Coordinates of C-alpha atoms (C1' of nucleotides) in Angstrom, one line a residue:
Chain A
M1 CA 29.0 47.2 116.9
A2 CA 29.5 48.4 113.4
M3 CA 29.2 44.9 111.4
N4 CA 28.9 46.7 107.6
V5 CA 31.1 45.6 104.8
R6 CA 34.2 47.4 105.9
T7 CA 34.6 45.2 109.5
L8 CA 34.0 42.4 107.4
C9 CA 36.7 43.2 104.6
L10 CA 38.4 43.9 107.9
G11 CA 37.9 40.2 108.9
I12 CA 39.1 38.8 106.4
L13 CA 42.2 40.9 105.9
S14 CA 42.7 39.4 109.7
M15 CA 43.4 35.9 108.5
R16 CA 45.1 36.6 105.0
E17 CA 45.7 39.5 102.7
A18 CA 43.0 39.2 100.0
T19 CA 41.4 41.0 96.9
G20 CA 38.3 42.2 96.6
Y21 CA 37.2 39.7 94.3
E22 CA 38.2 37.1 96.6
I23 CA 36.9 38.5 99.3
K24 CA 33.4 38.5 97.7
K25 CA 33.8 34.8 96.7
M26 CA 34.7 33.6 100.5
V27 CA 31.2 36.0 101.5
E28 CA 29.5 34.0 98.4
D29 CA 30.5 30.2 99.5
G30 CA 32.8 30.1 102.7
V31 CA 32.0 31.0 106.5
F32 CA 30.6 33.8 106.2
S33 CA 28.2 33.4 103.7
H34 CA 25.9 31.6 106.4
F35 CA 25.2 34.8 107.6
I36 CA 26.5 38.0 105.8
D37 CA 26.2 39.3 102.5
A38 CA 27.5 41.9 100.7
S39 CA 28.5 42.8 96.6
F40 CA 31.0 44.7 94.3
G41 CA 29.7 47.7 95.0
S42 CA 29.9 47.8 98.4
I43 CA 33.5 45.6 99.2
Y44 CA 35.6 47.6 96.3
P45 CA 34.5 51.3 97.6
A46 CA 34.9 50.5 101.4
L47 CA 38.7 48.5 99.9
A48 CA 39.8 51.7 98.4
Q49 CA 38.3 54.4 101.3
M50 CA 40.7 51.9 104.1
L51 CA 43.2 52.5 102.2
R52 CA 42.6 56.8 102.0
E53 CA 42.5 55.8 106.0
G54 CA 45.5 53.8 106.3
L55 CA 43.6 50.7 107.6
V56 CA 44.9 48.5 104.4
S57 CA 47.1 48.6 102.6
V58 CA 48.0 46.9 98.3
R59 CA 50.1 45.2 96.4
A60 CA 49.5 45.1 92.3
E61 CA 49.8 41.8 90.9
E62 CA 50.6 41.6 87.4
Q63 CA 49.7 38.3 85.6
Q64 CA 50.0 36.9 82.2
G65 CA 46.8 35.8 80.7
K66 CA 44.6 37.2 83.4
P67 CA 44.1 41.3 84.6
G68 CA 45.9 42.6 86.9
R69 CA 44.9 42.0 90.6
K70 CA 45.5 44.1 94.1
V71 CA 46.2 41.9 97.3
Y72 CA 45.4 44.3 100.4
S73 CA 46.6 43.7 103.5
I74 CA 45.8 44.5 107.2
T75 CA 47.9 47.3 108.5
P76 CA 48.1 48.0 112.2
E77 CA 45.9 50.6 112.3
G78 CA 43.0 48.8 110.6
R79 CA 43.3 45.3 113.0
A80 CA 43.0 48.3 115.5
A81 CA 39.7 49.2 113.9
L82 CA 38.8 45.3 113.6
R83 CA 39.6 45.5 117.6
A84 CA 37.7 48.7 118.1
A85 CA 34.7 47.3 116.3
V86 CA 34.9 43.1 117.3
N87 CA 34.9 44.8 121.1
T88 CA 31.4 46.4 120.8
D89 CA 28.0 45.0 121.6
P90 CA 27.2 43.2 119.0
A91 CA 23.6 44.6 117.7
R92 CA 20.2 42.1 117.3
D93 CA 19.8 39.2 114.9
K94 CA 18.1 39.5 112.1
F95 CA 16.7 37.3 110.1
K96 CA 15.1 38.0 106.9
S97 CA 12.6 35.4 105.6
E98 CA 9.8 36.1 102.6
F99 CA 9.6 32.2 102.5
L100 CA 7.9 32.4 106.2
F101 CA 6.4 35.6 105.4
Q102 CA 4.6 34.3 102.0
M103 CA 3.5 31.0 104.6
L104 CA 2.2 33.1 106.7
F105 CA -0.3 34.1 103.6
L106 CA -0.4 31.2 102.4
D107 CA -4.3 31.8 101.5
Q108 CA -3.0 33.6 99.3
I109 CA -0.6 31.4 97.0
D110 CA -2.1 30.2 93.7
P111 CA -2.0 26.7 95.0
S112 CA 0.0 25.2 91.9
H113 CA 3.0 27.5 93.0
L114 CA 2.8 26.4 97.1
A115 CA 4.2 22.8 96.3
V116 CA 7.1 24.4 94.0
I117 CA 7.8 27.5 96.6
Y118 CA 8.1 24.9 99.1
D119 CA 10.8 22.6 97.8
A120 CA 12.6 25.2 96.3
Y121 CA 12.8 26.4 99.8
L122 CA 13.7 23.2 100.9
E123 CA 16.7 22.2 98.3
E124 CA 18.0 26.2 98.9
Q125 CA 18.3 25.2 103.1
E126 CA 20.1 21.7 101.9
A127 CA 22.3 23.7 100.0
E128 CA 23.2 25.8 102.5
L129 CA 24.7 23.0 104.4
A130 CA 26.3 21.3 102.1
R131 CA 28.2 25.1 101.5
I132 CA 28.7 24.6 105.1
E133 CA 30.0 21.2 105.4
D134 CA 32.0 21.8 102.1
C135 CA 34.4 25.0 103.5
A136 CA 35.4 23.4 106.8
G137 CA 38.8 23.4 107.6
E138 CA 38.6 26.6 104.7
I139 CA 40.1 29.3 106.9
D140 CA 43.0 29.1 109.6
E141 CA 40.9 26.5 112.5
G142 CA 40.0 28.9 114.9
P143 CA 38.0 27.8 118.0
G144 CA 35.8 30.6 117.0
A145 CA 35.2 29.5 113.1
Q146 CA 34.9 26.0 114.8
F147 CA 31.6 26.8 116.9
V148 CA 30.3 29.4 113.8
Q149 CA 30.8 26.5 111.4
D150 CA 28.8 23.6 114.0
Y151 CA 26.3 26.3 114.8
G152 CA 25.8 26.8 111.0
R153 CA 25.3 23.5 110.3
T154 CA 23.1 22.5 113.5
M155 CA 20.8 25.2 112.7
M156 CA 20.0 23.7 109.3
T157 CA 19.9 19.8 110.3
T158 CA 17.4 21.5 112.2
A159 CA 15.3 23.6 109.4
I160 CA 15.6 20.7 107.2
R161 CA 14.6 18.7 109.8
F162 CA 11.5 21.0 110.1
L163 CA 10.3 21.4 106.5
R164 CA 10.8 17.4 105.5
E165 CA 8.2 16.8 108.3
N166 CA 5.6 19.4 107.7
R167 CA 6.2 18.8 103.9
A168 CA 2.9 16.3 104.1
A169 CA 0.4 18.7 105.9
M170 CA 1.5 21.5 104.1
L171 CA 1.1 19.8 100.6
D172 CA -2.1 18.6 102.1
I173 CA -3.2 22.4 102.1
F174 CA -2.2 22.3 99.0
A175 CA -4.0 19.3 97.7
E176 CA -7.8 20.6 99.5
K177 CA -7.2 23.9 97.8
A178 CA -6.8 22.4 94.3
K179 CA -10.0 19.7 95.0
E180 CA -12.1 22.8 96.3
E181 CA -11.2 25.0 93.0
A182 CA -11.7 21.6 91.4
G183 CA -14.8 21.3 92.5
S184 CA -16.5 25.6 92.3
Chain B
M1 CA 9.2 38.8 95.9
A2 CA 8.7 42.5 97.3
M3 CA 9.0 42.0 100.2
N4 CA 9.2 45.5 101.8
V5 CA 7.1 47.8 104.7
R6 CA 4.4 48.0 102.0
T7 CA 4.0 43.9 101.2
L8 CA 4.2 43.5 105.2
C9 CA 1.8 47.0 106.0
L10 CA -0.8 44.7 103.5
G11 CA -0.7 41.4 104.9
I12 CA -1.0 43.1 108.4
L13 CA -4.1 44.5 107.0
S14 CA -5.1 41.4 105.1
M15 CA -5.8 40.1 108.9
R16 CA -7.2 42.9 110.9
E17 CA -7.7 46.8 110.4
A18 CA -4.7 48.1 112.0
T19 CA -3.3 52.3 112.8
G20 CA 0.6 52.3 112.0
Y21 CA 1.6 52.2 115.4
E22 CA 0.0 49.1 115.9
I23 CA 1.6 47.5 113.2
K24 CA 5.1 48.7 114.7
K25 CA 4.1 46.9 118.0
M26 CA 2.9 43.6 115.6
V27 CA 6.2 44.1 113.8
E28 CA 8.0 44.7 117.2
D29 CA 6.4 41.6 119.5
G30 CA 3.6 39.5 117.3
V31 CA 4.2 36.8 115.2
F32 CA 6.5 39.4 112.6
S33 CA 9.7 39.7 114.9
H34 CA 11.0 36.8 114.2
F35 CA 11.5 37.3 110.8
I36 CA 10.5 41.1 109.6
D37 CA 11.7 44.5 110.9
A38 CA 10.3 47.7 110.4
S39 CA 10.6 51.4 111.8
F40 CA 7.9 54.2 111.9
G41 CA 10.5 55.9 108.7
S42 CA 9.4 53.2 107.2
I43 CA 5.6 52.4 107.8
Y44 CA 4.1 55.9 107.9
P45 CA 4.7 56.9 104.1
A46 CA 4.3 53.3 102.6
L47 CA 0.8 54.1 104.4
A48 CA 0.3 57.3 102.9
Q49 CA 1.6 56.1 99.5
M50 CA -0.6 52.9 99.0
L51 CA -3.1 55.4 100.3
R52 CA -2.6 57.6 97.7
E53 CA -2.5 54.0 95.4
G54 CA -5.5 53.3 96.9
L55 CA -4.5 50.3 98.2
V56 CA -5.7 51.0 101.5
S57 CA -8.2 53.1 102.6
V58 CA -8.4 55.2 106.3
R59 CA -10.9 56.2 108.9
A60 CA -10.2 58.7 111.3
E61 CA -10.8 58.6 114.8
E62 CA -11.3 60.9 117.6
Q63 CA -10.2 59.4 121.1
Q64 CA -10.6 61.1 124.5
G65 CA -7.3 61.4 126.3
K66 CA -5.2 60.1 123.5
P67 CA -4.8 61.1 120.0
G68 CA -6.5 60.7 117.0
R69 CA -5.6 57.3 115.0
K70 CA -6.1 56.9 111.8
V71 CA -7.5 53.0 111.2
Y72 CA -6.3 51.5 107.4
S73 CA -8.0 48.6 106.0
I74 CA -7.3 47.0 102.9
T75 CA -9.3 47.6 100.2
P76 CA -9.8 45.0 96.8
E77 CA -6.6 46.3 95.1
G78 CA -4.9 46.3 97.8
R79 CA -5.9 42.5 98.3
A80 CA -4.7 41.7 94.8
A81 CA -1.5 43.5 95.6
L82 CA -0.9 41.4 98.4
R83 CA -1.8 38.3 96.7
A84 CA 0.9 39.2 93.4
A85 CA 3.3 39.6 95.5
V86 CA 3.1 36.4 97.8
N87 CA 3.1 34.4 94.7
T88 CA 6.2 35.5 93.0
D89 CA 9.5 33.5 93.8
P90 CA 10.6 34.3 97.3
A91 CA 14.4 35.7 97.8
R92 CA 17.0 33.6 99.8
D93 CA 16.8 33.9 103.5
K94 CA 19.2 36.5 105.2
F95 CA 20.2 36.1 108.2
K96 CA 22.7 38.7 109.5
S97 CA 24.4 38.0 112.5
E98 CA 27.3 40.0 114.0
F99 CA 27.0 38.0 117.5
L100 CA 28.5 35.0 114.9
F101 CA 31.4 37.8 113.2
Q102 CA 32.2 38.2 116.5
M103 CA 32.6 34.7 117.2
L104 CA 34.5 33.9 114.5
F105 CA 37.1 36.8 116.2
L106 CA 37.0 36.2 119.3
D107 CA 40.9 35.9 120.0
Q108 CA 40.2 39.3 119.1
I109 CA 37.4 40.1 121.7
D110 CA 38.8 41.7 125.0
P111 CA 38.2 38.4 127.7
S112 CA 36.7 40.5 129.8
H113 CA 33.8 41.2 127.6
L114 CA 33.6 37.2 125.7
A115 CA 31.9 36.3 128.9
V116 CA 28.9 39.2 128.7
I117 CA 28.7 38.9 124.8
Y118 CA 27.9 35.5 125.1
D119 CA 25.7 35.8 128.0
A120 CA 23.8 39.3 126.5
Y121 CA 23.2 36.8 123.2
L122 CA 21.9 33.4 124.9
E123 CA 19.5 35.9 126.9
E124 CA 18.0 37.8 123.9
Q125 CA 17.5 34.0 121.9
E126 CA 15.8 33.2 125.3
A127 CA 13.6 36.2 125.1
E128 CA 12.9 36.2 121.3
L129 CA 11.5 32.4 122.2
A130 CA 9.5 33.3 125.4
R131 CA 8.2 36.0 122.4
I132 CA 7.7 33.3 120.0
E133 CA 5.7 31.2 122.5
D134 CA 3.4 34.5 124.0
C135 CA 2.2 35.3 121.1
A136 CA 0.3 32.1 120.5
G137 CA -2.4 32.7 119.1
E138 CA -3.3 36.0 119.1
I139 CA -3.4 36.6 115.7
D140 CA -6.8 34.3 113.2
E141 CA -4.9 31.1 113.5
G142 CA -4.6 29.5 110.2
P143 CA -2.2 27.0 109.1
G144 CA 0.1 28.8 107.9
A145 CA 0.2 30.9 110.7
Q146 CA 0.6 27.5 112.8
F147 CA 3.0 26.7 110.5
V148 CA 5.3 30.1 111.2
Q149 CA 5.6 29.5 115.1
D150 CA 6.4 25.8 114.9
Y151 CA 9.5 26.5 112.9
G152 CA 10.6 29.3 115.4
R153 CA 9.7 28.1 118.2
T154 CA 12.1 25.1 117.0
M155 CA 15.1 27.4 115.9
M156 CA 15.4 29.4 118.7
T157 CA 14.9 26.1 120.9
T158 CA 17.7 24.8 118.7
A159 CA 20.1 28.0 119.0
I160 CA 19.5 27.6 122.5
R161 CA 20.5 24.6 123.2
F162 CA 23.6 24.9 120.9
L163 CA 24.4 27.9 123.1
R164 CA 23.7 26.3 126.6
E165 CA 26.2 23.2 125.2
N166 CA 29.1 24.5 124.0
R167 CA 29.4 27.8 126.6
A168 CA 31.2 25.4 128.9
A169 CA 33.5 25.6 125.8
M170 CA 33.8 28.9 124.9
L171 CA 34.1 30.2 128.6
D172 CA 37.1 28.0 128.9
I173 CA 38.8 30.0 125.9
F174 CA 38.3 33.0 128.1
A175 CA 39.6 31.4 131.0
E176 CA 42.9 30.4 129.3
K177 CA 43.0 34.1 127.9
A178 CA 42.6 35.5 130.6
K179 CA 45.2 33.5 132.4
E180 CA 48.0 34.2 129.6
E181 CA 47.4 38.1 129.8
A182 CA 47.6 37.4 134.4
G183 CA 51.0 35.1 133.9
S184 CA 52.5 37.7 131.2
Chain C
dC1 C1' 31.9 31.0 68.8
dC2 C1' 29.5 31.8 73.6
dT3 C1' 30.0 31.9 77.7
dC4 C1' 32.4 32.0 82.4
dA5 C1' 35.9 33.2 85.4
dC6 C1' 39.0 36.4 86.5
dA7 C1' 39.1 41.3 87.7
dT8 C1' 38.0 46.8 89.1
dG9 C1' 35.8 49.9 89.5
dT10 C1' 31.1 53.9 89.5
dA11 C1' 26.9 55.3 88.8
dA12 C1' 22.2 55.8 89.5
dT13 C1' 18.6 54.3 92.6
dG14 C1' 16.4 52.1 96.4
dA15 C1' 15.0 51.4 101.2
dG16 C1' 15.2 51.5 105.3
dT17 C1' 17.0 54.4 109.9
dT18 C1' 18.1 57.9 113.3
dA19 C1' 17.3 61.7 114.8
dC20 C1' 13.9 65.4 114.9
dA21 C1' 9.3 67.5 115.7
dT22 C1' 4.8 67.8 118.5
dG23 C1' 2.0 66.5 122.5
dA24 C1' -2.3 64.7 126.5
dT25 C1' -2.1 61.5 129.7
dT26 C1' -1.0 57.9 133.0
dG27 C1' 1.6 55.4 136.8
dG28 C1' 5.4 55.2 140.3
Chain D
dC1 C1' 7.8 65.3 138.5
dC2 C1' 9.4 62.0 135.3
dA3 C1' 9.0 58.1 132.1
dA4 C1' 6.3 55.7 129.6
dT5 C1' 2.5 54.6 126.0
dC6 C1' 0.1 56.4 123.0
dA7 C1' 0.3 58.6 118.6
dT8 C1' 1.8 60.5 113.6
dG9 C1' 4.8 62.7 110.6
dT10 C1' 8.9 64.5 108.2
dA11 C1' 13.7 64.9 107.2
dA12 C1' 18.9 63.9 106.8
dC13 C1' 21.5 60.8 106.6
dT14 C1' 23.3 55.6 105.9
dC15 C1' 24.0 51.7 103.7
dA16 C1' 24.1 49.0 100.3
dT17 C1' 22.1 47.1 95.3
dT18 C1' 21.5 47.0 90.6
dA19 C1' 23.2 48.2 86.8
dC20 C1' 26.6 50.3 83.7
dA21 C1' 31.5 49.7 81.7
dT22 C1' 35.7 47.4 80.4
dG23 C1' 38.9 43.5 79.1
dT24 C1' 41.1 38.9 78.5
dG25 C1' 42.0 33.6 78.1
dA26 C1' 40.4 29.2 78.9
dG27 C1' 37.1 25.5 78.1
dG28 C1' 33.1 22.8 76.0

DNA sequence: CCTCACATGTAATGAGTTACATGATTGG
DNA sequence: CCAATCATGTAACTCATTACATGTGAGG
């Protein structure tokens, strides 16, 4: 499946019309934030290209005080393209975690940083969970949205519990290392 | 943190010497497979570049029957580079899931495909769990490796349970849609 | 006063994937 | 005989990120 920025924009536009700026915001802290990432540098060109191809249409809106905005809507051709993308087999999930990589080589980590890194990660996961809870009912509630939200909540809750339960053990290692270094 | 193919190779080489081919295999079905991805097209150039930079060294090995292999080892400079990389703050986790995206737009999915996609995903997660269990004790058991393995197992187990518990509800939607389409 | 939110866009750059190119041996 | 495993490497290409470029109004 071609799950790139184009498909992402089509997906969002199939639910509601939006500007490039709004799409970025939705990706940042909406339901999508859990499993998608996109920057302005990819969203704007994608919308422009799809406009040329007729998959989306624009309506320019003047605003007082604020800069003008371009509100994009999906066209029937765009819906067809989204349907086509969604009906292909999904690619494998990719879970890229620098934190886990670091944990694998924690003997290389400066003892005074291990706790910092660990706690920062824990807090990040907690923030992610809060974000997921926050955007409950944000978009048209369909069974799919419900499923995705529940999935995200379940995974985040599990991760947080695991990190809390193993924190002591990980910091013991830190303490031992610090002792060794003090002793030598 | 610069968690790219270079750092990955350095990380693996810090545990044992290996060829580019072996690194690829380890990434494919070792402890790393859960959170990292790399292809030959990125591994070989990375090793070549690091050789020029003195971060790794090579030893050519002739083999009868099999093509010659280049066994790479990490140098003190390489270890320093790894240590430096591991001691920077980790970037945010990126969990990219086309499956979750598709679930969000499941009303666009051809009913006869929904079950197929769902079950394929479930099986994939089960395979991932099996892979994690399999590589227990594969590499030098440190507390970090243990942590990472436990984390992966916990997450995969949770995902599988969730997918099993919600399968019926998701396939009900499928059944309803099929009924509607048959009725119209 | 300064920074943040709003709002759009381009260009340079980076990092990786896929496909290509080659070749021997082993097992079904 | 054909496919898979072992084994290395290059080139074209895709995709996205970062930084740049520009501008206003509101709130602290």
